[in-house]
Amino acid sequence: MRIRATVAAVTGALALSAFAVPAAQAAEPKVPADIAAASKAVHSDSDSGRSAFAAAAADGTAYALNATFSSVKVNNGKNIAVGTTNLVKVPVSFKLTHGADVDIHAADFFAGVELYRGASFQDSIFFFDSNDASCTDSSATVANCKATVEIDPFALLNEDAGSWKAAGFAVAFNGEDPENPNLDNVGVAVTDPTNSFKLQRYSKLTVNASPEPVKKGKTITVTGKLSRANWDDNKYHGYTNQSVKLQFRKKGSNTYTTVKTIKSNSTGELKTTVKASTDGYFRYSFAGTTTTPAVNAAGDFVDVR
């Protein structure tokens, strides 16, 4: 079984660079050096063992920046499904309301969204940060912002599937050296949580109805397999003991109706029989679980003669 070996893995421009986390939940971070300090600053008050600026021995305590996040959208309001190899780019957007004295377009101002698993932003088990958001002013104190969170399946373990949250955060360095600032002069704002969603293991479902063609009244055997991404070994494995519906759509119709419900076996395989009645399409349909998204197999046409 694959395990994480060093520090919390994050992707995107606002990721942490070096914080201690439990060994069972660790991996190599991917952090652009010029903006890693922003995430260090925003986590500087963390009690979770990710004490920021430990190596730099930065002085002071960050002050509360006059900025708030609202209308935060993660993946257009949908859950996030991640497979075994492809990097998933998750769009995030938000409204940033700030004081007139906060220059959100300064070179050393950063704003983004963190997706995390855990009780709170400052006590998360694992997380991914967005890149630095691109913001467009709608007034002198309000901006609409967009960013992207990149989720690499090789950074995930099966235990990461399930309920996640999002938080918005902003940092104003105000001319301080981001690598070793006096935190008394650094402003930090966090809005937590802003959203909740499911991070899910991508699912696949197949179907095959045979024989075809078939005489009316004869037996049709419908087989298939339900599988899902395994983030521990980055392969697909059968999803066992799951209820799956066999559905049928008559030729010329756009609507599937449920014929029966069966369960996947110990390897995720599906098999059942029905009597041939009319031309049409058979498919399997899985409703999904907390950790695995719903999926429908493509219909398999059977010619009944």
PDB file of C-alpha atoms in Angstrom:
ATOM      1  CA  MET A   1       0.000   0.000   0.000  1.00  0.00           C
ATOM      2  CA  ARG A   2       1.302   3.446  -0.928  1.00  0.00           C
ATOM      3  CA  ILE A   3       1.768   5.901   1.949  1.00  0.00           C
ATOM      4  CA  ARG A   4       2.800   9.525   2.193  1.00  0.00           C
ATOM      5  CA  ALA A   5       6.338   9.965   3.331  1.00  0.00           C
ATOM      6  CA  THR A   6       7.330  13.593   3.907  1.00  0.00           C
ATOM      7  CA  VAL A   7       5.050  16.631   4.187  1.00  0.00           C
ATOM      8  CA  ALA A   8       1.504  17.514   3.179  1.00  0.00           C
ATOM      9  CA  ALA A   9       1.089  17.464  -0.590  1.00  0.00           C
ATOM     10  CA  VAL A  10      -0.543  20.510  -2.096  1.00  0.00           C
ATOM     11  CA  THR A  11      -0.762  21.893  -5.566  1.00  0.00           C
ATOM     12  CA  GLY A  12      -1.221  25.405  -6.885  1.00  0.00           C
ATOM     13  CA  ALA A  13       0.373  28.748  -6.386  1.00  0.00           C
ATOM     14  CA  LEU A  14      -0.623  29.319  -2.768  1.00  0.00           C
ATOM     15  CA  ALA A  15       0.550  25.984  -1.367  1.00  0.00           C
ATOM     16  CA  LEU A  16       2.541  25.453   1.803  1.00  0.00           C
ATOM     17  CA  SER A  17       6.207  24.716   1.423  1.00  0.00           C
ATOM     18  CA  ALA A  18       7.355  22.912   4.569  1.00  0.00           C
ATOM     19  CA  PHE A  19       5.130  22.022   7.500  1.00  0.00           C
ATOM     20  CA  ALA A  20       5.212  18.973   9.748  1.00  0.00           C
ATOM     21  CA  VAL A  21       2.208  16.638   9.385  1.00  0.00           C
ATOM     22  CA  PRO A  22       1.548  13.063  10.494  1.00  0.00           C
ATOM     23  CA  ALA A  23       3.645  10.571   8.541  1.00  0.00           C
ATOM     24  CA  ALA A  24       0.585   8.604   7.447  1.00  0.00           C
ATOM     25  CA  GLN A  25      -0.721  11.690   5.644  1.00  0.00           C
ATOM     26  CA  ALA A  26       2.278  13.155   3.887  1.00  0.00           C
ATOM     27  CA  ALA A  27       3.716  13.678   0.406  1.00  0.00           C
ATOM     28  CA  GLU A  28       6.045  15.970  -1.474  1.00  0.00           C
ATOM     29  CA  PRO A  29       4.626  19.495  -1.978  1.00  0.00           C
ATOM     30  CA  LYS A  30       4.585  21.306  -5.330  1.00  0.00           C
ATOM     31  CA  VAL A  31       5.037  24.969  -4.508  1.00  0.00           C
ATOM     32  CA  PRO A  32       6.236  27.900  -6.630  1.00  0.00           C
ATOM     33  CA  ALA A  33       8.954  29.480  -4.491  1.00  0.00           C
ATOM     34  CA  ASP A  34       7.877  33.073  -5.109  1.00  0.00           C
ATOM     35  CA  ILE A  35       4.440  32.635  -3.550  1.00  0.00           C
ATOM     36  CA  ALA A  36       4.830  29.837  -1.017  1.00  0.00           C
ATOM     37  CA  ALA A  37       5.255  32.462   1.694  1.00  0.00           C
ATOM     38  CA  ALA A  38       1.642  33.592   1.335  1.00  0.00           C
ATOM     39  CA  SER A  39       0.355  30.252   2.505  1.00  0.00           C
ATOM     40  CA  LYS A  40       2.943  30.178   5.271  1.00  0.00           C
ATOM     41  CA  ALA A  41       1.624  33.500   6.519  1.00  0.00           C
ATOM     42  CA  VAL A  42      -2.015  32.514   6.433  1.00  0.00           C
ATOM     43  CA  HIS A  43      -1.239  29.391   8.472  1.00  0.00           C
ATOM     44  CA  SER A  44       1.031  31.201  10.917  1.00  0.00           C
ATOM     45  CA  ASP A  45      -1.498  30.837  13.756  1.00  0.00           C
ATOM     46  CA  SER A  46      -2.123  27.148  13.120  1.00  0.00           C
ATOM     47  CA  ASP A  47      -2.247  24.760  16.061  1.00  0.00           C
ATOM     48  CA  SER A  48      -2.041  21.693  13.837  1.00  0.00           C
ATOM     49  CA  GLY A  49       1.730  21.371  13.805  1.00  0.00           C
ATOM     50  CA  ARG A  50       2.190  23.307  10.530  1.00  0.00           C
ATOM     51  CA  SER A  51       3.870  26.261  12.258  1.00  0.00           C
ATOM     52  CA  ALA A  52       4.759  28.756   9.545  1.00  0.00           C
ATOM     53  CA  PHE A  53       8.136  30.419   9.121  1.00  0.00           C
ATOM     54  CA  ALA A  54       9.760  28.055  11.622  1.00  0.00           C
ATOM     55  CA  ALA A  55      12.969  27.974   9.621  1.00  0.00           C
ATOM     56  CA  ALA A  56      12.989  31.702   8.998  1.00  0.00           C
ATOM     57  CA  ALA A  57      12.153  32.536  12.626  1.00  0.00           C
ATOM     58  CA  ALA A  58       9.872  35.369  11.517  1.00  0.00           C
ATOM     59  CA  ASP A  59       8.838  37.858  14.205  1.00  0.00           C
ATOM     60  CA  GLY A  60       5.417  39.140  15.216  1.00  0.00           C
ATOM     61  CA  THR A  61       1.831  38.135  14.684  1.00  0.00           C
ATOM     62  CA  ALA A  62      -0.149  38.810  11.522  1.00  0.00           C
ATOM     63  CA  TYR A  63      -2.978  41.318  11.914  1.00  0.00           C
ATOM     64  CA  ALA A  64      -6.557  40.825  10.740  1.00  0.00           C
ATOM     65  CA  LEU A  65      -6.782  42.052   7.161  1.00  0.00           C
ATOM     66  CA  ASN A  66      -9.995  43.880   6.240  1.00  0.00           C
ATOM     67  CA  ALA A  67     -11.108  41.402   3.585  1.00  0.00           C
ATOM     68  CA  THR A  68     -13.901  38.825   3.365  1.00  0.00           C
ATOM     69  CA  PHE A  69     -14.906  36.122   0.912  1.00  0.00           C
ATOM     70  CA  SER A  70     -18.444  35.462  -0.312  1.00  0.00           C
ATOM     71  CA  SER A  71     -20.248  33.741  -3.206  1.00  0.00           C
ATOM     72  CA  VAL A  72     -17.516  31.108  -3.285  1.00  0.00           C
ATOM     73  CA  LYS A  73     -18.037  28.442  -5.940  1.00  0.00           C
ATOM     74  CA  VAL A  74     -16.033  25.237  -6.158  1.00  0.00           C
ATOM     75  CA  ASN A  75     -16.200  23.159  -9.350  1.00  0.00           C
ATOM     76  CA  ASN A  76     -19.373  25.000 -10.375  1.00  0.00           C
ATOM     77  CA  GLY A  77     -21.186  23.576  -7.355  1.00  0.00           C
ATOM     78  CA  LYS A  78     -20.525  19.934  -8.217  1.00  0.00           C
ATOM     79  CA  ASN A  79     -18.665  17.230  -6.339  1.00  0.00           C
ATOM     80  CA  ILE A  80     -15.132  16.475  -7.557  1.00  0.00           C
ATOM     81  CA  ALA A  81     -14.327  13.055  -9.035  1.00  0.00           C
ATOM     82  CA  VAL A  82     -10.664  12.076  -9.437  1.00  0.00           C
ATOM     83  CA  GLY A  83      -9.378   9.071 -11.370  1.00  0.00           C
ATOM     84  CA  THR A  84      -6.003   7.339 -11.257  1.00  0.00           C
ATOM     85  CA  THR A  85      -3.728   9.324 -13.582  1.00  0.00           C
ATOM     86  CA  ASN A  86      -5.183  12.581 -14.915  1.00  0.00           C
ATOM     87  CA  LEU A  87      -4.611  15.883 -13.130  1.00  0.00           C
ATOM     88  CA  VAL A  88      -8.009  17.395 -12.253  1.00  0.00           C
ATOM     89  CA  LYS A  89      -8.243  21.167 -12.621  1.00  0.00           C
ATOM     90  CA  VAL A  90     -10.995  22.496 -10.363  1.00  0.00           C
ATOM     91  CA  PRO A  91     -12.313  25.997 -11.096  1.00  0.00           C
ATOM     92  CA  VAL A  92     -13.012  28.219  -8.095  1.00  0.00           C
ATOM     93  CA  SER A  93     -14.460  31.698  -7.982  1.00  0.00           C
ATOM     94  CA  PHE A  94     -15.384  34.170  -5.266  1.00  0.00           C
ATOM     95  CA  LYS A  95     -16.295  37.743  -4.411  1.00  0.00           C
ATOM     96  CA  LEU A  96     -13.616  39.568  -2.406  1.00  0.00           C
ATOM     97  CA  THR A  97     -14.816  42.532  -0.341  1.00  0.00           C
ATOM     98  CA  HIS A  98     -12.055  44.620   1.187  1.00  0.00           C
ATOM     99  CA  GLY A  99     -11.278  47.904   2.877  1.00  0.00           C
ATOM    100  CA  ALA A 100     -10.461  50.941   0.779  1.00  0.00           C
ATOM    101  CA  ASP A 101      -6.929  50.854   2.189  1.00  0.00           C
ATOM    102  CA  VAL A 102      -6.288  47.274   0.987  1.00  0.00           C
ATOM    103  CA  ASP A 103      -4.540  47.163  -2.391  1.00  0.00           C
ATOM    104  CA  ILE A 104      -5.559  43.799  -3.807  1.00  0.00           C
ATOM    105  CA  HIS A 105      -3.578  44.482  -6.985  1.00  0.00           C
ATOM    106  CA  ALA A 106      -0.268  44.949  -5.194  1.00  0.00           C
ATOM    107  CA  ALA A 107       2.494  42.596  -6.290  1.00  0.00           C
ATOM    108  CA  ASP A 108       2.737  41.183  -2.769  1.00  0.00           C
ATOM    109  CA  PHE A 109      -1.009  40.640  -2.220  1.00  0.00           C
ATOM    110  CA  PHE A 110      -2.340  37.124  -2.641  1.00  0.00           C
ATOM    111  CA  ALA A 111      -5.842  35.619  -2.517  1.00  0.00           C
ATOM    112  CA  GLY A 112      -7.023  32.081  -3.088  1.00  0.00           C
ATOM    113  CA  VAL A 113      -9.133  29.137  -2.015  1.00  0.00           C
ATOM    114  CA  GLU A 114      -8.035  26.120  -0.023  1.00  0.00           C
ATOM    115  CA  LEU A 115      -9.817  22.775  -0.345  1.00  0.00           C
ATOM    116  CA  TYR A 116      -9.283  20.660   2.736  1.00  0.00           C
ATOM    117  CA  ARG A 117     -10.277  17.542   4.621  1.00  0.00           C
ATOM    118  CA  GLY A 118     -10.664  18.049   8.347  1.00  0.00           C
ATOM    119  CA  ALA A 119     -12.446  20.016  11.036  1.00  0.00           C
ATOM    120  CA  SER A 120     -11.339  23.482   9.937  1.00  0.00           C
ATOM    121  CA  PHE A 121      -8.892  25.477   7.838  1.00  0.00           C
ATOM    122  CA  GLN A 122      -6.387  25.677  10.685  1.00  0.00           C
ATOM    123  CA  ASP A 123      -6.870  22.056  11.739  1.00  0.00           C
ATOM    124  CA  SER A 124      -7.014  20.270   8.387  1.00  0.00           C
ATOM    125  CA  ILE A 125      -5.780  16.740   7.766  1.00  0.00           C
ATOM    126  CA  PHE A 126      -4.919  17.277   4.113  1.00  0.00           C
ATOM    127  CA  PHE A 127      -5.453  20.071   1.617  1.00  0.00           C
ATOM    128  CA  PHE A 128      -4.926  21.595  -1.826  1.00  0.00           C
ATOM    129  CA  ASP A 129      -4.495  25.332  -2.430  1.00  0.00           C
ATOM    130  CA  SER A 130      -5.460  27.256  -5.532  1.00  0.00           C
ATOM    131  CA  ASN A 131      -3.120  29.413  -7.540  1.00  0.00           C
ATOM    132  CA  ASP A 132      -3.124  33.151  -6.877  1.00  0.00           C
ATOM    133  CA  ALA A 133      -6.519  34.404  -8.001  1.00  0.00           C
ATOM    134  CA  SER A 134      -7.096  36.795 -10.874  1.00  0.00           C
ATOM    135  CA  CYS A 135      -9.438  39.552  -9.664  1.00  0.00           C
ATOM    136  CA  THR A 136     -11.492  42.150 -11.527  1.00  0.00           C
ATOM    137  CA  ASP A 137     -12.855  45.158  -9.645  1.00  0.00           C
ATOM    138  CA  SER A 138     -16.609  45.680  -9.639  1.00  0.00           C
ATOM    139  CA  SER A 139     -16.251  48.670  -7.310  1.00  0.00           C
ATOM    140  CA  ALA A 140     -13.546  50.363  -5.251  1.00  0.00           C
ATOM    141  CA  THR A 141     -13.921  47.742  -2.502  1.00  0.00           C
ATOM    142  CA  VAL A 142     -15.340  44.664  -4.258  1.00  0.00           C
ATOM    143  CA  ALA A 143     -13.721  42.343  -6.792  1.00  0.00           C
ATOM    144  CA  ASN A 144     -14.760  39.178  -8.591  1.00  0.00           C
ATOM    145  CA  CYS A 145     -11.991  36.604  -8.597  1.00  0.00           C
ATOM    146  CA  LYS A 146     -11.165  33.310 -10.293  1.00  0.00           C
ATOM    147  CA  ALA A 147      -8.541  30.664  -9.644  1.00  0.00           C
ATOM    148  CA  THR A 148      -7.824  26.971 -10.188  1.00  0.00           C
ATOM    149  CA  VAL A 149      -7.067  24.152  -7.781  1.00  0.00           C
ATOM    150  CA  GLU A 150      -5.072  21.288  -9.287  1.00  0.00           C
ATOM    151  CA  ILE A 151      -5.671  17.858  -7.748  1.00  0.00           C
ATOM    152  CA  ASP A 152      -3.137  15.172  -8.556  1.00  0.00           C
ATOM    153  CA  PRO A 153      -4.420  11.613  -7.953  1.00  0.00           C
ATOM    154  CA  PHE A 154      -0.884  10.543  -7.055  1.00  0.00           C
ATOM    155  CA  ALA A 155      -1.124  12.827  -4.003  1.00  0.00           C
ATOM    156  CA  LEU A 156      -4.299  11.109  -2.758  1.00  0.00           C
ATOM    157  CA  LEU A 157      -5.025   8.017  -0.709  1.00  0.00           C
ATOM    158  CA  ASN A 158      -8.348   6.176  -0.491  1.00  0.00           C
ATOM    159  CA  GLU A 159      -8.890   7.616   2.984  1.00  0.00           C
ATOM    160  CA  ASP A 160      -9.139  11.076   1.402  1.00  0.00           C
ATOM    161  CA  ALA A 161     -12.442  10.229  -0.323  1.00  0.00           C
ATOM    162  CA  GLY A 162     -15.545  11.753   1.245  1.00  0.00           C
ATOM    163  CA  SER A 163     -16.464  15.076   2.793  1.00  0.00           C
ATOM    164  CA  TRP A 164     -14.259  18.122   2.169  1.00  0.00           C
ATOM    165  CA  LYS A 165     -14.592  21.844   2.804  1.00  0.00           C
ATOM    166  CA  ALA A 166     -13.330  25.061   1.260  1.00  0.00           C
ATOM    167  CA  ALA A 167     -11.995  28.279   2.765  1.00  0.00           C
ATOM    168  CA  GLY A 168     -10.976  31.607   1.274  1.00  0.00           C
ATOM    169  CA  PHE A 169      -7.758  33.311   2.347  1.00  0.00           C
ATOM    170  CA  ALA A 170      -5.862  36.488   1.539  1.00  0.00           C
ATOM    171  CA  VAL A 171      -2.445  37.852   2.531  1.00  0.00           C
ATOM    172  CA  ALA A 172      -1.035  41.393   2.205  1.00  0.00           C
ATOM    173  CA  PHE A 173       2.730  41.537   2.819  1.00  0.00           C
ATOM    174  CA  ASN A 174       2.751  45.334   2.637  1.00  0.00           C
ATOM    175  CA  GLY A 175       6.358  45.543   1.451  1.00  0.00           C
ATOM    176  CA  GLU A 176       7.722  42.937   3.875  1.00  0.00           C
ATOM    177  CA  ASP A 177      10.134  40.290   2.638  1.00  0.00           C
ATOM    178  CA  PRO A 178       7.807  37.312   1.996  1.00  0.00           C
ATOM    179  CA  GLU A 179      10.589  34.887   2.931  1.00  0.00           C
ATOM    180  CA  ASN A 180      11.281  36.462   6.328  1.00  0.00           C
ATOM    181  CA  PRO A 181       8.676  39.094   7.173  1.00  0.00           C
ATOM    182  CA  ASN A 182       7.869  40.937  10.343  1.00  0.00           C
ATOM    183  CA  LEU A 183       4.404  39.454  10.687  1.00  0.00           C
ATOM    184  CA  ASP A 184       3.203  42.501  12.646  1.00  0.00           C
ATOM    185  CA  ASN A 185       3.108  44.256   9.273  1.00  0.00           C
ATOM    186  CA  VAL A 186       1.437  41.400   7.371  1.00  0.00           C
ATOM    187  CA  GLY A 187      -2.337  41.268   7.001  1.00  0.00           C
ATOM    188  CA  VAL A 188      -4.162  37.945   6.866  1.00  0.00           C
ATOM    189  CA  ALA A 189      -7.844  37.198   6.245  1.00  0.00           C
ATOM    190  CA  VAL A 190      -9.565  33.809   6.322  1.00  0.00           C
ATOM    191  CA  THR A 191     -13.215  32.996   5.684  1.00  0.00           C
ATOM    192  CA  ASP A 192     -13.847  29.420   6.817  1.00  0.00           C
ATOM    193  CA  PRO A 193     -15.680  27.388   5.819  1.00  0.00           C
ATOM    194  CA  THR A 194     -17.164  28.739   2.620  1.00  0.00           C
ATOM    195  CA  ASN A 195     -18.329  25.472   1.041  1.00  0.00           C
ATOM    196  CA  SER A 196     -18.644  21.743   1.552  1.00  0.00           C
ATOM    197  CA  PHE A 197     -18.442  19.094  -1.150  1.00  0.00           C
ATOM    198  CA  LYS A 198     -17.422  15.500  -1.809  1.00  0.00           C
ATOM    199  CA  LEU A 199     -14.051  14.447  -3.177  1.00  0.00           C
ATOM    200  CA  GLN A 200     -14.813  11.132  -4.868  1.00  0.00           C
ATOM    201  CA  ARG A 201     -13.067   8.181  -6.477  1.00  0.00           C
ATOM    202  CA  TYR A 202     -13.964   8.177 -10.178  1.00  0.00           C
ATOM    203  CA  SER A 203     -16.255   5.293 -11.165  1.00  0.00           C
ATOM    204  CA  LYS A 204     -16.731   3.193 -14.308  1.00  0.00           C
ATOM    205  CA  LEU A 205     -19.593   0.911 -15.331  1.00  0.00           C
ATOM    206  CA  THR A 206     -19.878  -1.472 -18.283  1.00  0.00           C
ATOM    207  CA  VAL A 207     -22.673  -3.593 -19.754  1.00  0.00           C
ATOM    208  CA  ASN A 208     -23.033  -6.369 -22.306  1.00  0.00           C
ATOM    209  CA  ALA A 209     -26.363  -7.978 -23.257  1.00  0.00           C
ATOM    210  CA  SER A 210     -26.275 -11.224 -25.228  1.00  0.00           C
ATOM    211  CA  PRO A 211     -27.070 -13.026 -27.396  1.00  0.00           C
ATOM    212  CA  GLU A 212     -27.875 -10.522 -30.105  1.00  0.00           C
ATOM    213  CA  PRO A 213     -29.948 -10.883 -32.083  1.00  0.00           C
ATOM    214  CA  VAL A 214     -32.291 -12.974 -29.939  1.00  0.00           C
ATOM    215  CA  LYS A 215     -35.691 -14.548 -30.441  1.00  0.00           C
ATOM    216  CA  LYS A 216     -38.642 -13.084 -28.546  1.00  0.00           C
ATOM    217  CA  GLY A 217     -39.215 -14.925 -25.263  1.00  0.00           C
ATOM    218  CA  LYS A 218     -35.686 -16.278 -25.085  1.00  0.00           C
ATOM    219  CA  THR A 219     -33.258 -15.499 -22.273  1.00  0.00           C
ATOM    220  CA  ILE A 220     -30.916 -12.494 -22.434  1.00  0.00           C
ATOM    221  CA  THR A 221     -27.899 -12.523 -20.149  1.00  0.00           C
ATOM    222  CA  VAL A 222     -26.714  -9.079 -19.079  1.00  0.00           C
ATOM    223  CA  THR A 223     -23.217  -8.792 -17.655  1.00  0.00           C
ATOM    224  CA  GLY A 224     -21.067  -5.853 -16.622  1.00  0.00           C
ATOM    225  CA  LYS A 225     -18.659  -4.498 -14.062  1.00  0.00           C
ATOM    226  CA  LEU A 226     -18.663  -1.630 -11.564  1.00  0.00           C
ATOM    227  CA  SER A 227     -15.193  -0.311 -10.750  1.00  0.00           C
ATOM    228  CA  ARG A 228     -13.675   2.776  -9.165  1.00  0.00           C
ATOM    229  CA  ALA A 229     -10.322   4.474  -8.794  1.00  0.00           C
ATOM    230  CA  ASN A 230      -8.032   3.160  -6.095  1.00  0.00           C
ATOM    231  CA  TRP A 231      -5.786   6.034  -4.999  1.00  0.00           C
ATOM    232  CA  ASP A 232      -3.522   3.712  -2.996  1.00  0.00           C
ATOM    233  CA  ASP A 233      -2.156   1.985  -6.114  1.00  0.00           C
ATOM    234  CA  ASN A 234      -3.550   4.215  -8.911  1.00  0.00           C
ATOM    235  CA  LYS A 235      -5.488   1.410 -10.575  1.00  0.00           C
ATOM    236  CA  TYR A 236      -9.170   0.606 -11.003  1.00  0.00           C
ATOM    237  CA  HIS A 237     -10.671  -2.143  -8.855  1.00  0.00           C
ATOM    238  CA  GLY A 238     -14.134  -3.683  -8.704  1.00  0.00           C
ATOM    239  CA  TYR A 239     -16.577  -1.960  -6.346  1.00  0.00           C
ATOM    240  CA  THR A 240     -18.036  -4.845  -4.385  1.00  0.00           C
ATOM    241  CA  ASN A 241     -21.465  -5.511  -2.864  1.00  0.00           C
ATOM    242  CA  GLN A 242     -23.091  -2.425  -4.387  1.00  0.00           C
ATOM    243  CA  SER A 243     -26.709  -2.138  -5.515  1.00  0.00           C
ATOM    244  CA  VAL A 244     -26.920  -1.527  -9.264  1.00  0.00           C
ATOM    245  CA  LYS A 245     -30.055  -1.128 -11.371  1.00  0.00           C
ATOM    246  CA  LEU A 246     -30.582  -2.923 -14.669  1.00  0.00           C
ATOM    247  CA  GLN A 247     -32.503  -0.560 -16.911  1.00  0.00           C
ATOM    248  CA  PHE A 248     -34.123  -0.857 -20.347  1.00  0.00           C
ATOM    249  CA  ARG A 249     -35.030   1.684 -23.028  1.00  0.00           C
ATOM    250  CA  LYS A 250     -37.268   0.683 -25.907  1.00  0.00           C
ATOM    251  CA  LYS A 251     -36.102   1.478 -29.429  1.00  0.00           C
ATOM    252  CA  GLY A 252     -37.416   4.938 -30.342  1.00  0.00           C
ATOM    253  CA  SER A 253     -37.756   6.031 -26.691  1.00  0.00           C
ATOM    254  CA  ASN A 254     -35.523   8.390 -24.714  1.00  0.00           C
ATOM    255  CA  THR A 255     -36.463   7.035 -21.285  1.00  0.00           C
ATOM    256  CA  TYR A 256     -34.891   4.196 -19.323  1.00  0.00           C
ATOM    257  CA  THR A 257     -37.016   2.218 -16.866  1.00  0.00           C
ATOM    258  CA  THR A 258     -35.675  -0.019 -14.100  1.00  0.00           C
ATOM    259  CA  VAL A 259     -36.096  -3.743 -14.693  1.00  0.00           C
ATOM    260  CA  LYS A 260     -34.503  -5.003 -11.486  1.00  0.00           C
ATOM    261  CA  THR A 261     -31.808  -4.226  -8.921  1.00  0.00           C
ATOM    262  CA  ILE A 262     -28.869  -6.557  -8.323  1.00  0.00           C
ATOM    263  CA  LYS A 263     -25.597  -6.369  -6.366  1.00  0.00           C
ATOM    264  CA  SER A 264     -22.039  -6.452  -7.611  1.00  0.00           C
ATOM    265  CA  ASN A 265     -20.045  -9.508  -6.528  1.00  0.00           C
ATOM    266  CA  SER A 266     -16.687  -9.723  -4.740  1.00  0.00           C
ATOM    267  CA  THR A 267     -14.849  -8.429  -7.828  1.00  0.00           C
ATOM    268  CA  GLY A 268     -17.427  -5.844  -8.900  1.00  0.00           C
ATOM    269  CA  GLU A 269     -18.895  -8.089 -11.607  1.00  0.00           C
ATOM    270  CA  LEU A 270     -22.608  -7.907 -12.491  1.00  0.00           C
ATOM    271  CA  LYS A 271     -24.757 -10.648 -14.028  1.00  0.00           C
ATOM    272  CA  THR A 272     -28.478 -11.256 -14.410  1.00  0.00           C
ATOM    273  CA  THR A 273     -31.012 -12.572 -16.937  1.00  0.00           C
ATOM    274  CA  VAL A 274     -34.221 -11.267 -18.502  1.00  0.00           C
ATOM    275  CA  LYS A 275     -36.651 -12.456 -21.156  1.00  0.00           C
ATOM    276  CA  ALA A 276     -36.456 -10.865 -24.598  1.00  0.00           C
ATOM    277  CA  SER A 277     -39.570  -8.868 -25.439  1.00  0.00           C
ATOM    278  CA  THR A 278     -38.787  -5.998 -27.827  1.00  0.00           C
ATOM    279  CA  ASP A 279     -35.899  -4.178 -29.484  1.00  0.00           C
ATOM    280  CA  GLY A 280     -34.074  -1.827 -27.166  1.00  0.00           C
ATOM    281  CA  TYR A 281     -31.103  -0.904 -25.019  1.00  0.00           C
ATOM    282  CA  PHE A 282     -29.971  -2.380 -21.725  1.00  0.00           C
ATOM    283  CA  ARG A 283     -27.731  -0.541 -19.292  1.00  0.00           C
ATOM    284  CA  TYR A 284     -26.623  -0.703 -15.686  1.00  0.00           C
ATOM    285  CA  SER A 285     -27.060   2.343 -13.458  1.00  0.00           C
ATOM    286  CA  PHE A 286     -25.258   3.045 -10.173  1.00  0.00           C
ATOM    287  CA  ALA A 287     -26.631   5.737  -7.839  1.00  0.00           C
ATOM    288  CA  GLY A 288     -23.293   6.488  -6.170  1.00  0.00           C
ATOM    289  CA  THR A 289     -22.095   6.715  -2.564  1.00  0.00           C
ATOM    290  CA  THR A 290     -20.391   9.342  -0.442  1.00  0.00           C
ATOM    291  CA  THR A 291     -16.983   8.299  -1.758  1.00  0.00           C
ATOM    292  CA  THR A 292     -17.942   7.311  -5.316  1.00  0.00           C
ATOM    293  CA  PRO A 293     -19.976   9.226  -7.917  1.00  0.00           C
ATOM    294  CA  ALA A 294     -23.039   7.956  -9.749  1.00  0.00           C
ATOM    295  CA  VAL A 295     -22.443   6.428 -13.170  1.00  0.00           C
ATOM    296  CA  ASN A 296     -24.484   4.959 -16.032  1.00  0.00           C
ATOM    297  CA  ALA A 297     -23.194   2.442 -18.513  1.00  0.00           C
ATOM    298  CA  ALA A 298     -23.689   3.193 -22.202  1.00  0.00           C
ATOM    299  CA  GLY A 299     -26.751   1.341 -23.494  1.00  0.00           C
ATOM    300  CA  ASP A 300     -26.201  -1.980 -25.285  1.00  0.00           C
ATOM    301  CA  PHE A 301     -28.711  -2.594 -28.094  1.00  0.00           C
ATOM    302  CA  VAL A 302     -30.454  -5.950 -28.474  1.00  0.00           C
ATOM    303  CA  ASP A 303     -32.328  -6.863 -31.665  1.00  0.00           C
ATOM    304  CA  VAL A 304     -35.343  -9.037 -30.761  1.00  0.00           C
ATOM    305  CA  ARG A 305     -36.783 -11.082 -33.624  1.00  0.00           C
TER     306      ARG A 305
END
